[in-house]
PDB file of C-alpha atoms in Angstrom:
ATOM      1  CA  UNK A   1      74.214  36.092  79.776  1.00  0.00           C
ATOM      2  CA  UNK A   2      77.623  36.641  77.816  1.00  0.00           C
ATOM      3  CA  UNK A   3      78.987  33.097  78.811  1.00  0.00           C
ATOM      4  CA  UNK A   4      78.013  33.055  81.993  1.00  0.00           C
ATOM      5  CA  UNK A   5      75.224  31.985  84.236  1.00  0.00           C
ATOM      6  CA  UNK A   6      73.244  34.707  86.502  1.00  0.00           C
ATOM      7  CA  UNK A   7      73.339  33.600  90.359  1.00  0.00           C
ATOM      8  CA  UNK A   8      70.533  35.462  92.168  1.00  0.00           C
ATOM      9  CA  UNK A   9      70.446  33.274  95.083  1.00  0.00           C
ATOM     10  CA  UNK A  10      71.554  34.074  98.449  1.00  0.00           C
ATOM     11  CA  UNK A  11      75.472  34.444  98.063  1.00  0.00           C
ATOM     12  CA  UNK A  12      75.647  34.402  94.386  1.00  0.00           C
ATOM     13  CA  UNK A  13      77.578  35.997  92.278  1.00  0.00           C
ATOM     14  CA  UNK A  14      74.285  38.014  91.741  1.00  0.00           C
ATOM     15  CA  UNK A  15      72.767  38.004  94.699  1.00  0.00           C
ATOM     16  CA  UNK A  16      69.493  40.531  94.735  1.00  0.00           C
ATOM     17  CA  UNK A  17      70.540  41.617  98.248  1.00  0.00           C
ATOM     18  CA  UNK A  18      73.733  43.448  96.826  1.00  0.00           C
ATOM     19  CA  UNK A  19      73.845  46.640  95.066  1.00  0.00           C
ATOM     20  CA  UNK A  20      72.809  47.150  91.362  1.00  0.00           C
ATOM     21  CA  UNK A  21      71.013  44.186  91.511  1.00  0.00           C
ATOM     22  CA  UNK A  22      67.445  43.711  90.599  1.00  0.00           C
ATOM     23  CA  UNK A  23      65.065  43.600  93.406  1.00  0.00           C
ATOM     24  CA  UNK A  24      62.329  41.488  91.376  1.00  0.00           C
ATOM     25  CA  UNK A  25      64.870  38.923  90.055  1.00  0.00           C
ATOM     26  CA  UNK A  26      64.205  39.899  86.687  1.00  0.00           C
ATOM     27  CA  UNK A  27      66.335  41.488  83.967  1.00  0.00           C
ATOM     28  CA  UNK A  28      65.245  43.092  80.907  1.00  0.00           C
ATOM     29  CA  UNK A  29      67.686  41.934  77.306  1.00  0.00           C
ATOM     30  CA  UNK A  30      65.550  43.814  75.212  1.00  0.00           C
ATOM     31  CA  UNK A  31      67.856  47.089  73.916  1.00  0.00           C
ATOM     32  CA  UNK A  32      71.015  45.136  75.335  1.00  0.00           C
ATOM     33  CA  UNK A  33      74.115  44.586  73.121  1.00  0.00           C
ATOM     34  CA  UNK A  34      75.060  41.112  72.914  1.00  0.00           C
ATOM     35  CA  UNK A  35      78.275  40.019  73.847  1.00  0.00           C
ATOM     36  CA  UNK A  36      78.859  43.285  75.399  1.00  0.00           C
ATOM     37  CA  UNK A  37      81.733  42.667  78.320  1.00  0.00           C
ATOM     38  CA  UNK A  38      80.036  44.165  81.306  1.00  0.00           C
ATOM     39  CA  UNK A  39      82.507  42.429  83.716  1.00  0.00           C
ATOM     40  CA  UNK A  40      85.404  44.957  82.152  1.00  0.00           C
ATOM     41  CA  UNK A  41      82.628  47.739  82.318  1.00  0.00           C
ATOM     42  CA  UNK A  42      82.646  48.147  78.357  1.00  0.00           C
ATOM     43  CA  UNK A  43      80.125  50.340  77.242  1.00  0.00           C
ATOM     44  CA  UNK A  44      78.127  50.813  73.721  1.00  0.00           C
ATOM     45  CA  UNK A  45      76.816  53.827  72.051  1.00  0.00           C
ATOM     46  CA  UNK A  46      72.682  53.344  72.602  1.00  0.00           C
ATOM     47  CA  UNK A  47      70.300  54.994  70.409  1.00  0.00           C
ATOM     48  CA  UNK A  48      67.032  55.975  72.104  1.00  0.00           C
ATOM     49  CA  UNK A  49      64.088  55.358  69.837  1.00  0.00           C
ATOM     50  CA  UNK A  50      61.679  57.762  70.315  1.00  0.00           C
ATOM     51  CA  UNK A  51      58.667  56.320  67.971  1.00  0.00           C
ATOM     52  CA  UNK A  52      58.843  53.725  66.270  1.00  0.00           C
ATOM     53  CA  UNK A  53      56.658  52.366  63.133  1.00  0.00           C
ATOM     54  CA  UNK A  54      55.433  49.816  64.883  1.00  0.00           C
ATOM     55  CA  UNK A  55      53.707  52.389  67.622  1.00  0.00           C
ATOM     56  CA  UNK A  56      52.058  54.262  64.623  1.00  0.00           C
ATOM     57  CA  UNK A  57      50.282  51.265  63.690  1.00  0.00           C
ATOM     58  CA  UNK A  58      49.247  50.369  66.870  1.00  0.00           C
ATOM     59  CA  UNK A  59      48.158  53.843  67.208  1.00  0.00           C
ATOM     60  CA  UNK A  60      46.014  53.386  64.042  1.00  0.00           C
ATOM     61  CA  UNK A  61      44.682  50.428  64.985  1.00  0.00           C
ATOM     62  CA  UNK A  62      43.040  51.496  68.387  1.00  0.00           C
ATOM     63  CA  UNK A  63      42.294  54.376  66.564  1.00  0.00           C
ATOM     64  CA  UNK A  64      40.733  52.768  63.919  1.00  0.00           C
ATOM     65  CA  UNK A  65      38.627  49.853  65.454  1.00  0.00           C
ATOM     66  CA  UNK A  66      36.948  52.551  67.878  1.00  0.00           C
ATOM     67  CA  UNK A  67      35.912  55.019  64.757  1.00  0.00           C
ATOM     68  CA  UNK A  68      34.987  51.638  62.397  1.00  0.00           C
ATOM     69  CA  UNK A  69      35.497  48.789  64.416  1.00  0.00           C
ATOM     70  CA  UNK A  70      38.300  46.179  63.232  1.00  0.00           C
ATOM     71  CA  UNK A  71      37.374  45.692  59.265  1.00  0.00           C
ATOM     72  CA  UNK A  72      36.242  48.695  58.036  1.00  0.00           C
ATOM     73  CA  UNK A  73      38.087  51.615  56.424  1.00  0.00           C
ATOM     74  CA  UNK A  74      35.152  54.133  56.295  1.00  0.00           C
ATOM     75  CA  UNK A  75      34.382  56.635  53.325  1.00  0.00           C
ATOM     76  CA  UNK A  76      37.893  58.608  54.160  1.00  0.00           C
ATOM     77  CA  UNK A  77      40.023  57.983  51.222  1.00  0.00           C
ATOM     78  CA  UNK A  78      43.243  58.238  53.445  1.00  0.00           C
ATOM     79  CA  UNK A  79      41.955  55.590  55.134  1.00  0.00           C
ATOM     80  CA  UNK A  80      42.942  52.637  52.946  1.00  0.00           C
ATOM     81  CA  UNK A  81      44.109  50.074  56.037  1.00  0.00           C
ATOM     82  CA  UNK A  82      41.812  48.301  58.512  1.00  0.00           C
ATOM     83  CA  UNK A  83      42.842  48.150  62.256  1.00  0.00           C
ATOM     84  CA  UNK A  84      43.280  44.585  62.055  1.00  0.00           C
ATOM     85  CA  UNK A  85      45.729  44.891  58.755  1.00  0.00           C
ATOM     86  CA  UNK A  86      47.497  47.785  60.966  1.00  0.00           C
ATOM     87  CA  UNK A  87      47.714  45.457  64.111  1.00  0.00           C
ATOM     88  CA  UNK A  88      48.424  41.984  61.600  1.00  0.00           C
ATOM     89  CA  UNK A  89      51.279  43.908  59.799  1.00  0.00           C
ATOM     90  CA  UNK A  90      52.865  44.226  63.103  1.00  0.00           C
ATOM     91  CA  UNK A  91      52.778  41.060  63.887  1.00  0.00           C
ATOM     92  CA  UNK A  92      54.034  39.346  60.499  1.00  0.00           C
ATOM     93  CA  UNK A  93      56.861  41.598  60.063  1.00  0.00           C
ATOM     94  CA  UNK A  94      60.084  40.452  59.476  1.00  0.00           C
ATOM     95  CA  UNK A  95      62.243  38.328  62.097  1.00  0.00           C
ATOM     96  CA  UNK A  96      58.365  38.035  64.047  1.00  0.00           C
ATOM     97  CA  UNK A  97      56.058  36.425  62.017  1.00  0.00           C
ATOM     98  CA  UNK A  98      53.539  36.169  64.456  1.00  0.00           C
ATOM     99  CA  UNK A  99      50.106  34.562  63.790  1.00  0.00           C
ATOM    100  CA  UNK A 100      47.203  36.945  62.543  1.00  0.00           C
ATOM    101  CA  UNK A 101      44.847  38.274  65.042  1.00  0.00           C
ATOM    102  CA  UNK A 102      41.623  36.808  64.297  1.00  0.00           C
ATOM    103  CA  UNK A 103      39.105  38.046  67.055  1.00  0.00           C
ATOM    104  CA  UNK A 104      36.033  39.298  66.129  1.00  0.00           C
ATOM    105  CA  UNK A 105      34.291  42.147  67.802  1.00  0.00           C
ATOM    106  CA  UNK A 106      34.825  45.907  68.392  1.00  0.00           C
ATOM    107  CA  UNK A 107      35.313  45.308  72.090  1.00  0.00           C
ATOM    108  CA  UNK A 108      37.630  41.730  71.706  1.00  0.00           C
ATOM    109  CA  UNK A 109      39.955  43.941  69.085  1.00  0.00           C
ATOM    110  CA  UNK A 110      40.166  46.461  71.529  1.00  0.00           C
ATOM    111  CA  UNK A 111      41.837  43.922  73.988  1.00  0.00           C
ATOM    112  CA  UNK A 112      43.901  42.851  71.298  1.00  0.00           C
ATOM    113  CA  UNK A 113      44.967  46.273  70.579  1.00  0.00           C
ATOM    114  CA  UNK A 114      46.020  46.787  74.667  1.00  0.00           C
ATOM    115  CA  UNK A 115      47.784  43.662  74.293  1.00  0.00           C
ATOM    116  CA  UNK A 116      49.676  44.116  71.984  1.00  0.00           C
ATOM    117  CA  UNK A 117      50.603  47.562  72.954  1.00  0.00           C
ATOM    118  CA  UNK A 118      51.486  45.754  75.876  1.00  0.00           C
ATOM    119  CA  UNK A 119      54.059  43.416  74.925  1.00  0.00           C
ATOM    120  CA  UNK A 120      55.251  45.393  71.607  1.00  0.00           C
ATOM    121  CA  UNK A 121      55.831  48.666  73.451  1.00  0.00           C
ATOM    122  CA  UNK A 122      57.202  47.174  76.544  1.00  0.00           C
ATOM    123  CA  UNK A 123      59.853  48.811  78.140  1.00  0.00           C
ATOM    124  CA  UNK A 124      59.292  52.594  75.605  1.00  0.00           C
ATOM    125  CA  UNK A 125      57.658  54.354  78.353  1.00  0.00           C
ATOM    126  CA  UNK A 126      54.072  53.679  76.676  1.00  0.00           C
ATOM    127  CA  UNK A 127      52.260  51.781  79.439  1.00  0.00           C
ATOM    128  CA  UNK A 128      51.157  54.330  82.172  1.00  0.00           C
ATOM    129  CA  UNK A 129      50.535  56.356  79.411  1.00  0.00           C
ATOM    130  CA  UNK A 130      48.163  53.851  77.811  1.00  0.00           C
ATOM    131  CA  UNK A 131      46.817  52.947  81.315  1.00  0.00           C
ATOM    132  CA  UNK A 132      45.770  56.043  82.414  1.00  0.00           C
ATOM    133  CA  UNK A 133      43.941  56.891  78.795  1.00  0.00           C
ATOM    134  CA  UNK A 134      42.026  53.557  78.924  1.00  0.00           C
ATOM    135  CA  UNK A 135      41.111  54.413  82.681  1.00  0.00           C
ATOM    136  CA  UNK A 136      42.470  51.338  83.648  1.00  0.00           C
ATOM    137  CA  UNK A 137      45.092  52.125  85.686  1.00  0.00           C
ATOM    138  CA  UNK A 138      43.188  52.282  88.812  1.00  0.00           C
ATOM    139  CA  UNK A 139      42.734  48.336  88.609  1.00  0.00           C
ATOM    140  CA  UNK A 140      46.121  47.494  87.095  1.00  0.00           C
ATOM    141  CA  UNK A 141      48.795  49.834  89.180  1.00  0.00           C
ATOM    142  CA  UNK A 142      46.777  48.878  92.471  1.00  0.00           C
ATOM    143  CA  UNK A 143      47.949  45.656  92.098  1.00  0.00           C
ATOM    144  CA  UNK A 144      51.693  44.804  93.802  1.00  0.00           C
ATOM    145  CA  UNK A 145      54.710  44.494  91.711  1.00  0.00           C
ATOM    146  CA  UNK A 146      55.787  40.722  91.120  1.00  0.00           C
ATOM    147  CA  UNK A 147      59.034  39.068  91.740  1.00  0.00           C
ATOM    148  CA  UNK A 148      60.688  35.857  92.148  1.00  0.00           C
ATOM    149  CA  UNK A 149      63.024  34.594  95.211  1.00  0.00           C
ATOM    150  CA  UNK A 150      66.283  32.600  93.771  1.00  0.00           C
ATOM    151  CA  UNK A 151      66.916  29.736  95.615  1.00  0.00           C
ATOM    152  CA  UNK A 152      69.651  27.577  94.841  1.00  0.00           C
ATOM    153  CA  UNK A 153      69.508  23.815  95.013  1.00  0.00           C
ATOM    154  CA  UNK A 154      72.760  21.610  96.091  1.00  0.00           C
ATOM    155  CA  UNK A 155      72.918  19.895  92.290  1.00  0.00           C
ATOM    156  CA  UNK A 156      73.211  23.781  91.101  1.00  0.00           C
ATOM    157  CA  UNK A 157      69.881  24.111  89.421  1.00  0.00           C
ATOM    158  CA  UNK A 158      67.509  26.994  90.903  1.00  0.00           C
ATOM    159  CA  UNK A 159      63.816  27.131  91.810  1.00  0.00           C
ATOM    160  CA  UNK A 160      61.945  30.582  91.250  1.00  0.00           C
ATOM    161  CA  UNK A 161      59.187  31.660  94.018  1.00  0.00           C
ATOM    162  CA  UNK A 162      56.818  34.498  93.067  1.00  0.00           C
ATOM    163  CA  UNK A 163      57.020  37.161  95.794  1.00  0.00           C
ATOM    164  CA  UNK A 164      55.708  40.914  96.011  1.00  0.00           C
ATOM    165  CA  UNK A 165      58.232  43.034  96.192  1.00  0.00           C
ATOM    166  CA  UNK A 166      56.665  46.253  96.001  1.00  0.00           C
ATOM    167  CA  UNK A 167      52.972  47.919  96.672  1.00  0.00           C
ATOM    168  CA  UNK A 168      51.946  50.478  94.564  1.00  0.00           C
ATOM    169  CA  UNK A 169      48.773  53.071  95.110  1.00  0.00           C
ATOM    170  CA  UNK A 170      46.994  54.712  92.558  1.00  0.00           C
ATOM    171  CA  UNK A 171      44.152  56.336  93.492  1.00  0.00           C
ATOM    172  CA  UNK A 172      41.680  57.380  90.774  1.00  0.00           C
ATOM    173  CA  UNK A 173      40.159  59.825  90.060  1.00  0.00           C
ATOM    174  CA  UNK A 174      42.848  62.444  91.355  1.00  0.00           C
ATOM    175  CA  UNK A 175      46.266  60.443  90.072  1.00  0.00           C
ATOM    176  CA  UNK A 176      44.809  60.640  86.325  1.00  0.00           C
ATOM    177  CA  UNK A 177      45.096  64.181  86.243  1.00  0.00           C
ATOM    178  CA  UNK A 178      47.905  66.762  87.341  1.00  0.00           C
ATOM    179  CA  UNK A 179      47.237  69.814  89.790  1.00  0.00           C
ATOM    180  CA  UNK A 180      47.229  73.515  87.763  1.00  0.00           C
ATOM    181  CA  UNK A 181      49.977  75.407  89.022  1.00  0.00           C
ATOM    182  CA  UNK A 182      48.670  77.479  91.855  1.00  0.00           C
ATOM    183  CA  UNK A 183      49.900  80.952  90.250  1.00  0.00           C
ATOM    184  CA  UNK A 184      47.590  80.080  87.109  1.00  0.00           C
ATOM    185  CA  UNK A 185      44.617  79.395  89.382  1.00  0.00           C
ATOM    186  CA  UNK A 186      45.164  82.814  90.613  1.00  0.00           C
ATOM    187  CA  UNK A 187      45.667  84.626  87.120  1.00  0.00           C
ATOM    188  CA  UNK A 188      42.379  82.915  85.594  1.00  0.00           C
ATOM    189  CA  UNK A 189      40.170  84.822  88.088  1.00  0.00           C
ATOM    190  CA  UNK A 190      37.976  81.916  88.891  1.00  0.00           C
ATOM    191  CA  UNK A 191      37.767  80.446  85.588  1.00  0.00           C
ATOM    192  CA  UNK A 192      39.952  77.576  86.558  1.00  0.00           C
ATOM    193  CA  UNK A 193      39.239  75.211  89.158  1.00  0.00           C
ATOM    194  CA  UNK A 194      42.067  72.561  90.772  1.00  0.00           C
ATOM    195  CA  UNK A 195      41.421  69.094  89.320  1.00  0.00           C
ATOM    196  CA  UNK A 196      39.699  66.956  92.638  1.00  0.00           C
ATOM    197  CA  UNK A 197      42.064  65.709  94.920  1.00  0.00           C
ATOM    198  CA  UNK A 198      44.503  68.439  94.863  1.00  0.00           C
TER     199      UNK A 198
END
């Protein structure tokens, strides 16, 4: 990265024991500023995108193949794009060009859709979010966070061994929901209960 070559391993430069360091051995470029010097601490103005176009197609397209399923519009005038034109004009914008998705099936869009969502929206603060609407996130943040050991060989190339780093718990059906504030428990008189768990 800018020039120079990202030593993980055990005495690096960038070794993962050593602070502000990743602990999974992975870094994320997307958002970064190329060719900005971080050695000299320079810094760039960032601008936080807060929704994007490409989220409000996604967003029509799960929206859309669960009402109609992927290729149908319904009677709705408004309605004028299928979920699969929605989720294909993501993918064939410019500097993408993706190929089309061509799956067939309500329920094989719908994995499409959480797909792409997946990869598209990575890093925007969309996947819990998404997890915990599909009720999925019981399967998927149970699972231990990936990373990779850097090890580095004697002819300076490096090998890469997946390792957990982390455990995570999420246990369903209480973490899908928040707790009600005590006080408003109180002030309903009985006509709200505490979601299960809390």
């Amino acid at each position: 990265w800018n020039g120079r070559i990202i030593d993980q391993s055990l005495g690096g430069t960038d070794d993962m024991s050593k602070a502000n360091t990743s602990i999974t051995g992975y870094y994320i470029k997307k958002f970064l500023s190329p060719n900005i010097d971080l050695i000299n601490n320079a810094t760039r103005q960032h601008q936080w995108v807060a929704y994007r176009y490409a989220e409000v197609l996604l967003n029509y397209a799960e929206a859309m193949n669960e009402v109609y399923g992927p290729d149908a519009t319904g009677t709705d005038p408004i309605l004028t794009m299928t979920a699969r034109e929605a989720l294909n004009m993501v993918r064939n914008r410019a500097g993408v060009a993706m190929p089309a998705v061509t799956v067939v099936g309500k329920d094989n869009f719908r994995t499409a859709v959480k797909h792409e969502r997946r990869i598209e929206l990575a890093f925007e603060n969309h996947r819990y979010w998404d997890l915990l609407r599909w009720k999925s996130a019981e399967v998927i943040l149970n699972q231990p966070i990936k990373g990779v050991k850097v090890t580095k060989n004697p002819n300076g190339t490096f090998n890469y061994t997946v390792t957990d780093v982390a455990s995570r718990i999420f246990t369903a059906p209480r973490m899908y929901f928040l707790p009600f504030p005590r006080a408003d428990i109180v002030r309903s008189n009985g006509t709200i209960t505490q979601n299960l768990g809390y």
